[in-house]
């Protein structure tokens, strides 16, 4: 797991986190002691793509691709939860 960057605002961190989830990049947002939020990417093979997206996000966090990512990430989470429920033994 490697840090791809840090953001000051929680809203921005959530939006970027969702943008990564929407692209299949597992990540974790973690609040640091100074109040910033670090974004950690789980798979080292996805660092280059995550860093590219982070640079784009820093330039234009309100771009449609990032705004729309939250809805897509929510849909992905719903599918994952349903899949996990189906796998649970009864």
JSON list of C-alpha atoms in Angstrom, two decimals:
[
{"chain": "A", "resi": 1, "resn": "UNK", "atom": "CA", "xyz": [0.00, 0.00, 0.00]},
{"chain": "A", "resi": 2, "resn": "UNK", "atom": "CA", "xyz": [1.36, 3.41, -1.00]},
{"chain": "A", "resi": 3, "resn": "UNK", "atom": "CA", "xyz": [0.23, 6.97, -0.47]},
{"chain": "A", "resi": 4, "resn": "UNK", "atom": "CA", "xyz": [-0.82, 8.72, -3.66]},
{"chain": "A", "resi": 5, "resn": "UNK", "atom": "CA", "xyz": [-1.40, 12.14, -2.12]},
{"chain": "A", "resi": 6, "resn": "UNK", "atom": "CA", "xyz": [-3.12, 14.20, 0.52]},
{"chain": "A", "resi": 7, "resn": "UNK", "atom": "CA", "xyz": [-6.04, 16.58, 0.51]},
{"chain": "A", "resi": 8, "resn": "UNK", "atom": "CA", "xyz": [-7.12, 19.22, 3.00]},
{"chain": "A", "resi": 9, "resn": "UNK", "atom": "CA", "xyz": [-10.88, 18.99, 2.65]},
{"chain": "A", "resi": 10, "resn": "UNK", "atom": "CA", "xyz": [-12.92, 15.92, 3.59]},
{"chain": "A", "resi": 11, "resn": "UNK", "atom": "CA", "xyz": [-15.29, 16.50, 0.67]},
{"chain": "A", "resi": 12, "resn": "UNK", "atom": "CA", "xyz": [-12.38, 16.45, -1.79]},
{"chain": "A", "resi": 13, "resn": "UNK", "atom": "CA", "xyz": [-10.95, 13.31, -0.19]},
{"chain": "A", "resi": 14, "resn": "UNK", "atom": "CA", "xyz": [-14.30, 11.55, -0.44]},
{"chain": "A", "resi": 15, "resn": "UNK", "atom": "CA", "xyz": [-14.75, 12.60, -4.06]},
{"chain": "A", "resi": 16, "resn": "UNK", "atom": "CA", "xyz": [-11.27, 11.43, -5.05]},
{"chain": "A", "resi": 17, "resn": "UNK", "atom": "CA", "xyz": [-11.68, 8.20, -3.08]},
{"chain": "A", "resi": 18, "resn": "UNK", "atom": "CA", "xyz": [-14.91, 7.55, -5.02]},
{"chain": "A", "resi": 19, "resn": "UNK", "atom": "CA", "xyz": [-13.18, 8.36, -8.32]},
{"chain": "A", "resi": 20, "resn": "UNK", "atom": "CA", "xyz": [-10.62, 5.66, -7.59]},
{"chain": "A", "resi": 21, "resn": "UNK", "atom": "CA", "xyz": [-13.30, 3.16, -6.51]},
{"chain": "A", "resi": 22, "resn": "UNK", "atom": "CA", "xyz": [-15.22, 3.89, -9.72]},
{"chain": "A", "resi": 23, "resn": "UNK", "atom": "CA", "xyz": [-12.12, 2.93, -11.69]},
{"chain": "A", "resi": 24, "resn": "UNK", "atom": "CA", "xyz": [-11.54, -0.27, -9.72]},
{"chain": "A", "resi": 25, "resn": "UNK", "atom": "CA", "xyz": [-8.64, 1.09, -7.68]},
{"chain": "A", "resi": 26, "resn": "UNK", "atom": "CA", "xyz": [-8.90, -0.02, -4.06]},
{"chain": "A", "resi": 27, "resn": "UNK", "atom": "CA", "xyz": [-7.89, 2.74, -1.69]},
{"chain": "A", "resi": 28, "resn": "UNK", "atom": "CA", "xyz": [-8.19, 4.04, 1.83]},
{"chain": "A", "resi": 29, "resn": "UNK", "atom": "CA", "xyz": [-8.59, 7.61, 3.03]},
{"chain": "A", "resi": 30, "resn": "UNK", "atom": "CA", "xyz": [-6.88, 8.27, 6.36]},
{"chain": "A", "resi": 31, "resn": "UNK", "atom": "CA", "xyz": [-6.97, 11.44, 8.46]},
{"chain": "A", "resi": 32, "resn": "UNK", "atom": "CA", "xyz": [-3.49, 12.57, 9.50]},
{"chain": "A", "resi": 33, "resn": "UNK", "atom": "CA", "xyz": [-2.52, 14.34, 12.74]},
{"chain": "A", "resi": 34, "resn": "UNK", "atom": "CA", "xyz": [-2.29, 17.71, 10.99]},
{"chain": "A", "resi": 35, "resn": "UNK", "atom": "CA", "xyz": [-5.87, 17.41, 9.71]},
{"chain": "A", "resi": 36, "resn": "UNK", "atom": "CA", "xyz": [-5.06, 16.51, 6.11]},
{"chain": "A", "resi": 37, "resn": "UNK", "atom": "CA", "xyz": [-6.41, 13.32, 4.59]},
{"chain": "A", "resi": 38, "resn": "UNK", "atom": "CA", "xyz": [-4.02, 10.91, 2.89]},
{"chain": "A", "resi": 39, "resn": "UNK", "atom": "CA", "xyz": [-5.18, 8.64, 0.10]},
{"chain": "A", "resi": 40, "resn": "UNK", "atom": "CA", "xyz": [-3.52, 5.22, 0.13]},
{"chain": "A", "resi": 41, "resn": "UNK", "atom": "CA", "xyz": [-3.71, 2.89, -2.88]},
{"chain": "A", "resi": 42, "resn": "UNK", "atom": "CA", "xyz": [-3.67, -0.81, -2.00]},
{"chain": "A", "resi": 43, "resn": "UNK", "atom": "CA", "xyz": [-2.17, -2.28, -5.18]},
{"chain": "A", "resi": 44, "resn": "UNK", "atom": "CA", "xyz": [1.28, -0.99, -6.15]},
{"chain": "A", "resi": 45, "resn": "UNK", "atom": "CA", "xyz": [0.50, -1.83, -9.79]},
{"chain": "A", "resi": 46, "resn": "UNK", "atom": "CA", "xyz": [-2.20, 0.86, -9.75]},
{"chain": "A", "resi": 47, "resn": "UNK", "atom": "CA", "xyz": [-0.07, 3.67, -8.29]},
{"chain": "A", "resi": 48, "resn": "UNK", "atom": "CA", "xyz": [0.81, 5.19, -11.68]},
{"chain": "A", "resi": 49, "resn": "UNK", "atom": "CA", "xyz": [-2.84, 5.46, -12.72]},
{"chain": "A", "resi": 50, "resn": "UNK", "atom": "CA", "xyz": [-3.89, 6.74, -9.29]},
{"chain": "A", "resi": 51, "resn": "UNK", "atom": "CA", "xyz": [-1.12, 9.38, -9.37]},
{"chain": "A", "resi": 52, "resn": "UNK", "atom": "CA", "xyz": [-2.23, 10.48, -12.85]},
{"chain": "A", "resi": 53, "resn": "UNK", "atom": "CA", "xyz": [-5.82, 10.82, -11.63]},
{"chain": "A", "resi": 54, "resn": "UNK", "atom": "CA", "xyz": [-4.67, 12.68, -8.51]},
{"chain": "A", "resi": 55, "resn": "UNK", "atom": "CA", "xyz": [-2.82, 15.23, -10.65]},
{"chain": "A", "resi": 56, "resn": "UNK", "atom": "CA", "xyz": [-5.96, 15.73, -12.77]},
{"chain": "A", "resi": 57, "resn": "UNK", "atom": "CA", "xyz": [-8.10, 16.02, -9.65]},
{"chain": "A", "resi": 58, "resn": "UNK", "atom": "CA", "xyz": [-5.82, 18.69, -8.19]},
{"chain": "A", "resi": 59, "resn": "UNK", "atom": "CA", "xyz": [-6.18, 20.71, -11.39]},
{"chain": "A", "resi": 60, "resn": "UNK", "atom": "CA", "xyz": [-9.95, 20.37, -11.70]},
{"chain": "A", "resi": 61, "resn": "UNK", "atom": "CA", "xyz": [-11.72, 18.72, -8.74]},
{"chain": "A", "resi": 62, "resn": "UNK", "atom": "CA", "xyz": [-15.12, 19.82, -10.06]},
{"chain": "A", "resi": 63, "resn": "UNK", "atom": "CA", "xyz": [-14.70, 18.16, -13.45]},
{"chain": "A", "resi": 64, "resn": "UNK", "atom": "CA", "xyz": [-17.74, 16.09, -14.46]},
{"chain": "A", "resi": 65, "resn": "UNK", "atom": "CA", "xyz": [-15.75, 12.85, -14.39]},
{"chain": "A", "resi": 66, "resn": "UNK", "atom": "CA", "xyz": [-15.00, 13.37, -10.71]},
{"chain": "A", "resi": 67, "resn": "UNK", "atom": "CA", "xyz": [-18.47, 14.62, -9.76]},
{"chain": "A", "resi": 68, "resn": "UNK", "atom": "CA", "xyz": [-20.07, 11.60, -11.43]},
{"chain": "A", "resi": 69, "resn": "UNK", "atom": "CA", "xyz": [-17.71, 9.16, -9.72]},
{"chain": "A", "resi": 70, "resn": "UNK", "atom": "CA", "xyz": [-19.61, 9.23, -6.44]},
{"chain": "A", "resi": 71, "resn": "UNK", "atom": "CA", "xyz": [-22.75, 7.77, -8.00]},
{"chain": "A", "resi": 72, "resn": "UNK", "atom": "CA", "xyz": [-20.76, 5.11, -9.82]},
{"chain": "A", "resi": 73, "resn": "UNK", "atom": "CA", "xyz": [-18.81, 4.21, -6.66]},
{"chain": "A", "resi": 74, "resn": "UNK", "atom": "CA", "xyz": [-22.10, 3.91, -4.73]},
{"chain": "A", "resi": 75, "resn": "UNK", "atom": "CA", "xyz": [-23.38, 1.47, -7.34]},
{"chain": "A", "resi": 76, "resn": "UNK", "atom": "CA", "xyz": [-20.20, -0.58, -7.07]},
{"chain": "A", "resi": 77, "resn": "UNK", "atom": "CA", "xyz": [-20.55, -0.73, -3.28]},
{"chain": "A", "resi": 78, "resn": "UNK", "atom": "CA", "xyz": [-24.16, -1.96, -3.57]},
{"chain": "A", "resi": 79, "resn": "UNK", "atom": "CA", "xyz": [-23.06, -4.77, -5.89]},
{"chain": "A", "resi": 80, "resn": "UNK", "atom": "CA", "xyz": [-20.21, -5.73, -3.52]},
{"chain": "A", "resi": 81, "resn": "UNK", "atom": "CA", "xyz": [-22.52, -5.83, -0.50]},
{"chain": "A", "resi": 82, "resn": "UNK", "atom": "CA", "xyz": [-25.07, -7.98, -2.35]},
{"chain": "A", "resi": 83, "resn": "UNK", "atom": "CA", "xyz": [-22.31, -10.32, -3.49]},
{"chain": "A", "resi": 84, "resn": "UNK", "atom": "CA", "xyz": [-20.96, -10.65, 0.04]},
{"chain": "A", "resi": 85, "resn": "UNK", "atom": "CA", "xyz": [-24.45, -11.44, 1.37]},
{"chain": "A", "resi": 86, "resn": "UNK", "atom": "CA", "xyz": [-24.88, -14.21, -1.20]},
{"chain": "A", "resi": 87, "resn": "UNK", "atom": "CA", "xyz": [-21.60, -15.80, -0.16]},
{"chain": "A", "resi": 88, "resn": "UNK", "atom": "CA", "xyz": [-22.45, -15.81, 3.53]},
{"chain": "A", "resi": 89, "resn": "UNK", "atom": "CA", "xyz": [-23.41, -19.20, 4.92]},
{"chain": "A", "resi": 90, "resn": "UNK", "atom": "CA", "xyz": [-26.96, -19.41, 6.26]}
]
